[in-house]
Coordinates of C-alpha atoms in Angstrom, one line a residue:
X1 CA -15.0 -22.9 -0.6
X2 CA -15.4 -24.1 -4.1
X3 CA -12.7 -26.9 -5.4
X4 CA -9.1 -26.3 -6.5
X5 CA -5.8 -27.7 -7.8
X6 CA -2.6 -27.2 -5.8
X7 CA 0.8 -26.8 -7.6
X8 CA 4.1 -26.5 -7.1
X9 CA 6.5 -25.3 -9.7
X10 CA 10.0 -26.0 -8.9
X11 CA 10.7 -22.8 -10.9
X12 CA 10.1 -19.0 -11.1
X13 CA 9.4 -19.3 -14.9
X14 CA 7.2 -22.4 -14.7
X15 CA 5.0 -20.3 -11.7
X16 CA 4.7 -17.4 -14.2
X17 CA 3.7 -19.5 -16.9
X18 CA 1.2 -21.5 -14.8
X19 CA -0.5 -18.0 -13.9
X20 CA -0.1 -16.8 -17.2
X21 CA -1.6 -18.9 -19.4
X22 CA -4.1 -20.0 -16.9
X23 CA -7.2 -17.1 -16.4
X24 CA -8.2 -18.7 -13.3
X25 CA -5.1 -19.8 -11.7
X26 CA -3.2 -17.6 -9.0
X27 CA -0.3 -16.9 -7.2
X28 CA -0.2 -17.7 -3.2
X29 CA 2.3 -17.6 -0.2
X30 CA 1.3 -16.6 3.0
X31 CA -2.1 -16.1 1.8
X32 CA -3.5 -14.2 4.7
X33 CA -5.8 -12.2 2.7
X34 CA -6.3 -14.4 -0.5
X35 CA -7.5 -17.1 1.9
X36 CA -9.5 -15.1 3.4
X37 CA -11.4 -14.2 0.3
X38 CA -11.9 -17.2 -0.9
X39 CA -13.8 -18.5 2.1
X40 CA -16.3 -15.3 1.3
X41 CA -16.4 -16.6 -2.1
X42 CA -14.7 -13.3 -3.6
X43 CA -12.0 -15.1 -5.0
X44 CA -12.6 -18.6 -6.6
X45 CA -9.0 -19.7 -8.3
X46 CA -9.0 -22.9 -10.0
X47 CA -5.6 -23.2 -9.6
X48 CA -3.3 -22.3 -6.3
X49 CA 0.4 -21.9 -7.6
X50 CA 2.7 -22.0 -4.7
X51 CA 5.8 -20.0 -4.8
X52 CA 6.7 -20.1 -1.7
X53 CA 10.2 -22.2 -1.7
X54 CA 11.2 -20.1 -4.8
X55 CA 14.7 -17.7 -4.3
X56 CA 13.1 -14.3 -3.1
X57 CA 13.5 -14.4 0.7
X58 CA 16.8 -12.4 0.9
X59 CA 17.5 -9.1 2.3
X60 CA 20.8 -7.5 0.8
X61 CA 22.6 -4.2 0.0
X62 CA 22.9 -3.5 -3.7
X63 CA 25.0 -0.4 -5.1
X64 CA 22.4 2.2 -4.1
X65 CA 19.7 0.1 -2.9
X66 CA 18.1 -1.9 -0.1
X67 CA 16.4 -4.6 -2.1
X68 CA 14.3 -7.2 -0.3
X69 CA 12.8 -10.3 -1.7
X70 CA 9.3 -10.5 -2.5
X71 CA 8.9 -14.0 -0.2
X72 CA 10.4 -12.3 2.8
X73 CA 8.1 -11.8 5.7
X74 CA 7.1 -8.8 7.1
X75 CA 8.0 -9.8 10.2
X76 CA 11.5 -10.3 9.0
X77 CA 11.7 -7.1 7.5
X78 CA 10.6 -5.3 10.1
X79 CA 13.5 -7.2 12.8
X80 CA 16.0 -6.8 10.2
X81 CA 19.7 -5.2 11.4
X82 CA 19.4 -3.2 8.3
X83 CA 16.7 -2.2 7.9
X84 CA 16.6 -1.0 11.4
X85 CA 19.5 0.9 10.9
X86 CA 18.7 2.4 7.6
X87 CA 14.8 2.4 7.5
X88 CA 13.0 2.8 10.5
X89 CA 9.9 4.3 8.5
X90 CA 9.7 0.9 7.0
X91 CA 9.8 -0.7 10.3
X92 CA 7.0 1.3 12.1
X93 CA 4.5 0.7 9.1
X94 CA 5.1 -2.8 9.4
X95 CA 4.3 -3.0 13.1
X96 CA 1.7 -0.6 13.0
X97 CA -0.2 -3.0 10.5
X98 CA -2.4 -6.5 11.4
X99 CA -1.0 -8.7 14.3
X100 CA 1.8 -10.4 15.4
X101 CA 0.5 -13.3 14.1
X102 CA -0.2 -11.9 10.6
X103 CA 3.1 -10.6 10.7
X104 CA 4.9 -14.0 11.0
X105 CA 2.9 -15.1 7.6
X106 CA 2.3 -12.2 4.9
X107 CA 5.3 -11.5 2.4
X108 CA 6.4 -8.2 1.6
X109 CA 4.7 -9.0 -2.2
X110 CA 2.0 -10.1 -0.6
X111 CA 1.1 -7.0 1.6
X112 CA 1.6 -5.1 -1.4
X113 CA -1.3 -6.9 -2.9
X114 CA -3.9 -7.1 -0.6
X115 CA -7.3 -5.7 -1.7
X116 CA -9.1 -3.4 0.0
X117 CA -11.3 -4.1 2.8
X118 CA -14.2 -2.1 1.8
X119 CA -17.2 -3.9 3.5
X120 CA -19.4 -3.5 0.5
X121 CA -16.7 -5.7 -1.3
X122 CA -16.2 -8.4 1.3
X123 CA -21.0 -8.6 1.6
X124 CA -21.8 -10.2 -1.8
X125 CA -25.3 -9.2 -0.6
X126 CA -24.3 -5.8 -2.1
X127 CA -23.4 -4.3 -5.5
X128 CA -19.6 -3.7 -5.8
X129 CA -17.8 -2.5 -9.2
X130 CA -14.4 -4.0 -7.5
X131 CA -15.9 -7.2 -7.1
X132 CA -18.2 -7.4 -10.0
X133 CA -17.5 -4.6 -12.3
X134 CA -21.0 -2.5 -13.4
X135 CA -22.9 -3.4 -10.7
X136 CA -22.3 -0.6 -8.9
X137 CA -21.1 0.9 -5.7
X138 CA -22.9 0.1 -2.5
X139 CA -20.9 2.8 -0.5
X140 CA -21.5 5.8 -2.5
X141 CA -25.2 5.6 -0.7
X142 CA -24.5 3.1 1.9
X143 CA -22.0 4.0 4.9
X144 CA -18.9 5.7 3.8
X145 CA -16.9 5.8 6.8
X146 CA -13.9 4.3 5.6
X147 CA -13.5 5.7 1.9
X148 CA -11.4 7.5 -0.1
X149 CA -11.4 11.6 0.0
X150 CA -9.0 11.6 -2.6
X151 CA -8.7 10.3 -6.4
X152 CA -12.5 10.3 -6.4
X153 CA -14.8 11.8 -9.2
X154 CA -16.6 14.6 -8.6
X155 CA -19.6 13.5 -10.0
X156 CA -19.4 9.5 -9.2
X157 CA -21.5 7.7 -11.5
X158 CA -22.7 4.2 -10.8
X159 CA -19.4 2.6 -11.8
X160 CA -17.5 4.4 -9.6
X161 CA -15.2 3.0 -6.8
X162 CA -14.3 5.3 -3.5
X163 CA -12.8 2.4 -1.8
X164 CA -9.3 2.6 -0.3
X165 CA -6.1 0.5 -0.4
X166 CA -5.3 -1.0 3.2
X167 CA -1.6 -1.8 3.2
X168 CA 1.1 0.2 5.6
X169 CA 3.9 -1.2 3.8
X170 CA 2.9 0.5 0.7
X171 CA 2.9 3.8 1.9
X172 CA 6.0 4.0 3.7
X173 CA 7.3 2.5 0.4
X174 CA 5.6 5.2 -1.4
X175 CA 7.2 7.7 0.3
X176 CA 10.8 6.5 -0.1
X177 CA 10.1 6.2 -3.5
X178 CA 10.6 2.6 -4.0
X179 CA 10.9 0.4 -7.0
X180 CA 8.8 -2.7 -7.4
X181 CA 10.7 -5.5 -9.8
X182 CA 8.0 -7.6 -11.4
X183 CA 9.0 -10.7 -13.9
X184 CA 6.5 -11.9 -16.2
X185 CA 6.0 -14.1 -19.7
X186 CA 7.7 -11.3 -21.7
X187 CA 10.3 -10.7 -18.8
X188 CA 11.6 -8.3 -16.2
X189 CA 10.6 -4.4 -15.4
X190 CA 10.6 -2.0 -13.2
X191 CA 7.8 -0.1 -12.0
X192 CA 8.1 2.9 -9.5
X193 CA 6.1 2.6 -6.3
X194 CA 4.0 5.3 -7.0
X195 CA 2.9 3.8 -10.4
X196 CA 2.4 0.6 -8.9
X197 CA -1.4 1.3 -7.5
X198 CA -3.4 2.6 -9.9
X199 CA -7.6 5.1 -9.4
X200 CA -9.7 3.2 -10.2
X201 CA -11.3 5.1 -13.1
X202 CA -13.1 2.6 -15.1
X203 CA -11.7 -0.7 -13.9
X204 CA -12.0 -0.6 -10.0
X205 CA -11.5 -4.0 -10.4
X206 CA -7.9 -3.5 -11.4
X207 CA -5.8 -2.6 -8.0
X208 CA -2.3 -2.3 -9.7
X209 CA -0.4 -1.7 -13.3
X210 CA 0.5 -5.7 -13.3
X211 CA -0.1 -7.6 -16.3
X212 CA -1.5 -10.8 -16.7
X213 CA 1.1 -13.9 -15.2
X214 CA 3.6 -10.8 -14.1
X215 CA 4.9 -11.5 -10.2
X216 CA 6.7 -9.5 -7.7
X217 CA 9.9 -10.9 -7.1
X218 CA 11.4 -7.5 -5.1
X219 CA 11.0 -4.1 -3.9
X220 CA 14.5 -1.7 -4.1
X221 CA 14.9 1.0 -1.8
X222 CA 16.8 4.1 -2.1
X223 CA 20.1 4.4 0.2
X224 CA 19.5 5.7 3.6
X225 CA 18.4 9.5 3.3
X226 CA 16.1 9.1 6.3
X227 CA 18.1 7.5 8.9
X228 CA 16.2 9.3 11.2
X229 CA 13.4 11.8 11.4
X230 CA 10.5 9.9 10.0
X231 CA 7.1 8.7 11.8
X232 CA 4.5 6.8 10.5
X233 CA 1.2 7.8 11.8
X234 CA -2.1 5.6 12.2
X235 CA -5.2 6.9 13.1
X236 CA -7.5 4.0 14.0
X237 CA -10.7 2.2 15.1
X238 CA -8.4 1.1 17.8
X239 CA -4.4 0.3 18.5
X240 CA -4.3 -2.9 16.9
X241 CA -5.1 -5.2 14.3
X242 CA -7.6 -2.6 12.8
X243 CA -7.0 -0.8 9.2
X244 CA -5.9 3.0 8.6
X245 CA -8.9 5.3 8.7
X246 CA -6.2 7.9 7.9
X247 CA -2.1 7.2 8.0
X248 CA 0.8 9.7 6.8
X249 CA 4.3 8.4 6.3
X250 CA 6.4 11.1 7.2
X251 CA 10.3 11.5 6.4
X252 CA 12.8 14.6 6.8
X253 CA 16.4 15.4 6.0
X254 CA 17.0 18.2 8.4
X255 CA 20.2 20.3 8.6
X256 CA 20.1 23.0 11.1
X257 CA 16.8 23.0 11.5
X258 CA 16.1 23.3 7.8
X259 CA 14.2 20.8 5.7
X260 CA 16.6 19.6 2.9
X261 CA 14.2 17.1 1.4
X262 CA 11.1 15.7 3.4
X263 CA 8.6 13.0 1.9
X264 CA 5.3 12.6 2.5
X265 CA 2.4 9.6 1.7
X266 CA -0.7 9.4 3.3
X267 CA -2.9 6.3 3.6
X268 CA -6.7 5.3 4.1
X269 CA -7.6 8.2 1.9
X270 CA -7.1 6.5 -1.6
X271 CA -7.3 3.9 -3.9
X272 CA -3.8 3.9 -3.9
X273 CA -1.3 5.2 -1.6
X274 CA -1.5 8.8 -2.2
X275 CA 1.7 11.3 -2.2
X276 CA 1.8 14.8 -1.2
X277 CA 3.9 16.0 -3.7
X278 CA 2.9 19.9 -3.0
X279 CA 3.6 20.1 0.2
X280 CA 6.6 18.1 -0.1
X281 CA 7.5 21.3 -2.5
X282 CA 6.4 24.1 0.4
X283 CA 8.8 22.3 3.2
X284 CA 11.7 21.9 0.9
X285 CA 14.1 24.5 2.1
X286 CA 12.0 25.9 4.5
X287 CA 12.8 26.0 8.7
X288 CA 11.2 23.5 10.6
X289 CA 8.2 25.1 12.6
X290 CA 4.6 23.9 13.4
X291 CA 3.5 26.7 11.3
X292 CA 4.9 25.6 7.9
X293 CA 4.1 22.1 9.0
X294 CA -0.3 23.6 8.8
X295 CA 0.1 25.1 6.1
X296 CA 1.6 22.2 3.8
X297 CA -1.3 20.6 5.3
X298 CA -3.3 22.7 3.9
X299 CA -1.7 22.5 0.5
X300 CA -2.0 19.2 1.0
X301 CA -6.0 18.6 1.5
X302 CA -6.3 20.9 -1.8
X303 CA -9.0 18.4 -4.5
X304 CA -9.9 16.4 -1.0
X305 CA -14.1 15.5 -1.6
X306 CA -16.0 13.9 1.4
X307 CA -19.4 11.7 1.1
X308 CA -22.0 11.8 3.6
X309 CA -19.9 9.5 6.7
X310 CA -16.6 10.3 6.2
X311 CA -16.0 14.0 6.5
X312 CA -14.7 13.6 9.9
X313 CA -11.5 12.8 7.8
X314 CA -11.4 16.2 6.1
X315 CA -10.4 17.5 9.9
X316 CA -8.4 14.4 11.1
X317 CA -6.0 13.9 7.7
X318 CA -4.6 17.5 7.9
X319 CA -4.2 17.5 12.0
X320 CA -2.4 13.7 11.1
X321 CA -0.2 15.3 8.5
X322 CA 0.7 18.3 11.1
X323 CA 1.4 15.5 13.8
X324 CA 3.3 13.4 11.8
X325 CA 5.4 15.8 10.4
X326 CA 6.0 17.3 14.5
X327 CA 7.0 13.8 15.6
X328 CA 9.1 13.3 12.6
X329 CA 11.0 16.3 13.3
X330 CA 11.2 15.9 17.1
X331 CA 8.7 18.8 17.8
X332 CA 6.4 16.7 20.0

């Protein structure tokens, strides 16, 4: 691990301005991933700004929103009364993601910028455009187990990227449609959750829409409109500590057996958590039956492109999607 200063600003604008006018400095609080990369040499920050005692740990009920501090634990959120009561989608992506142990460090900003785990990223032995942009892709001809189906070119060219984005957090969030609040040097904005990831196109390297110095300081949910009726389904290497190979957040507002809204996000398939806006439009309005639940899964794998290991998933992701949306809806 290469040397590095350690601050610690006694303010929110003087930890922005640290990171912002500083190219090689970053943010860190639990830093259970960023830690981690440093000691593969991936990230090499010359300066560590600590935010961790800054005023973003709360939880608390806003006039149409849930909004939860950026500093707050996962853990926290996922033991949370209210949350609980008014998220439980929330609360079985949490738990379904890292350990225990993981859980009691990583923030809720945090989780929602990890990078991905692609091996090929993580083995500087290999080219990666994500890690050093042109060099090149060392899973479009290496093994492609884990990658993305969706988002990818059709014709990937050397500086291609087909890795996918690891968190569980940010796909439940997706698919309540969360809002991330960022501050930065030229102040606050909003970004919806779905903008918040970005493809990778020509800058892999570039995980989300942040600008340079900007931070997350919270996440706003939506009132309860999925008290119930959700599931957030992992399929996995095995039942712990081990990343989505596919996931689907699944969440319905039934009335008499009818589906008056249902959302729908799906993870381990993208560079971003990716939302299923089509089939969300088939099941809107329509009764609840395994049969509508196949065949917005097969709306739903519509533009889906497999590489040489990782066509399995063109099976699993629609059966996940059908099961999700069965437990969701109490059919299982």
């Amino acid at each position: 691990m290469k040397p590095f200063e350690y601050v610690r600003p006694s303010t929110l604008q003087e930890a922005i301005e640290l990171v912002a006018t500083n190219p090689k400095a970053q943010f860190i609080a639990g830093g259970t991933n960023l830690i981690d990369l440093m000691k593969h040499n991936i990230a090499a920050p010359g300066k560590l700004v600590d935010i961790n005692h800054l005023p973003l740990k709360k939880i608390e009920k806003r006039d149409g929103f849930l909004r939860i501090g950026a500093l707050v634990l996962n853990s926290e959120v996922a033991s949370h009364k209210r949350v609980l009561a008014s998220h439980p989608l929330l609360v079985q992506a949490l738990n379904a993601g890292a350990s225990g142990q993981l859980r009691n460090m990583a923030t809720v900003g945090g989780n929602l910028l990890q990078r991905t785990r692609c091996p090929y990223f993580y083995d500087r032995a290999f080219p990666c455009n994500k890690r050093i942009p042109g060099s090149g892709c060392g899973a479009l001809g290496g093994i492609n187990r884990m990658h993305a189906i969706f988002g990818v070119p059709e014709k990937p060219d050397p500086r291609s990227c087909i890795a996918v984005h690891p968190s569980d957090l940010s796909v439940a969030l997706s698919a309540l449609e969360a809002t991330v609040w960022v501050q930065g040097p030229h102040g606050e904005r909003q970004i919806p959750m779905n903008d918040f990831h970005r493809l990778p196109n020509n800058r892999p390297e570039q995980d989300t829409t942040l600008a340079n110095g900007e931070l997350i300081t919270a996440v706003e949910i939506p009132d309860a409109v999925f008290p119930k009726h959700v599931h957030y389904l992992k399929v996995r290497d095995r039942a712990s500590y081990a990343f989505a190979l596919v996931s689907v957040a699944a969440a319905l507002d039934i009335d008499q057996n009818r589906i008056k809204t249902v959302r729908l996000a799906m993870g381990g398939v993208a560079h971003k958590p990716w939302r299923l806006f089509e089939a969300e439009k088939l099941l809107t309005g329509q009764t609840v039956s395994e049969t509508i639940f196949r065949q917005a899964a097969e709306v739903a794998m519509q533009g889906a492109r497999a590489f040489e290991h990782n066509a399995y998933k063109l099976k699993v992701a629609p059966n996940a999607i059908v099961q999700a949306l069965k437990l969701a809806a109490s059919l299982s």
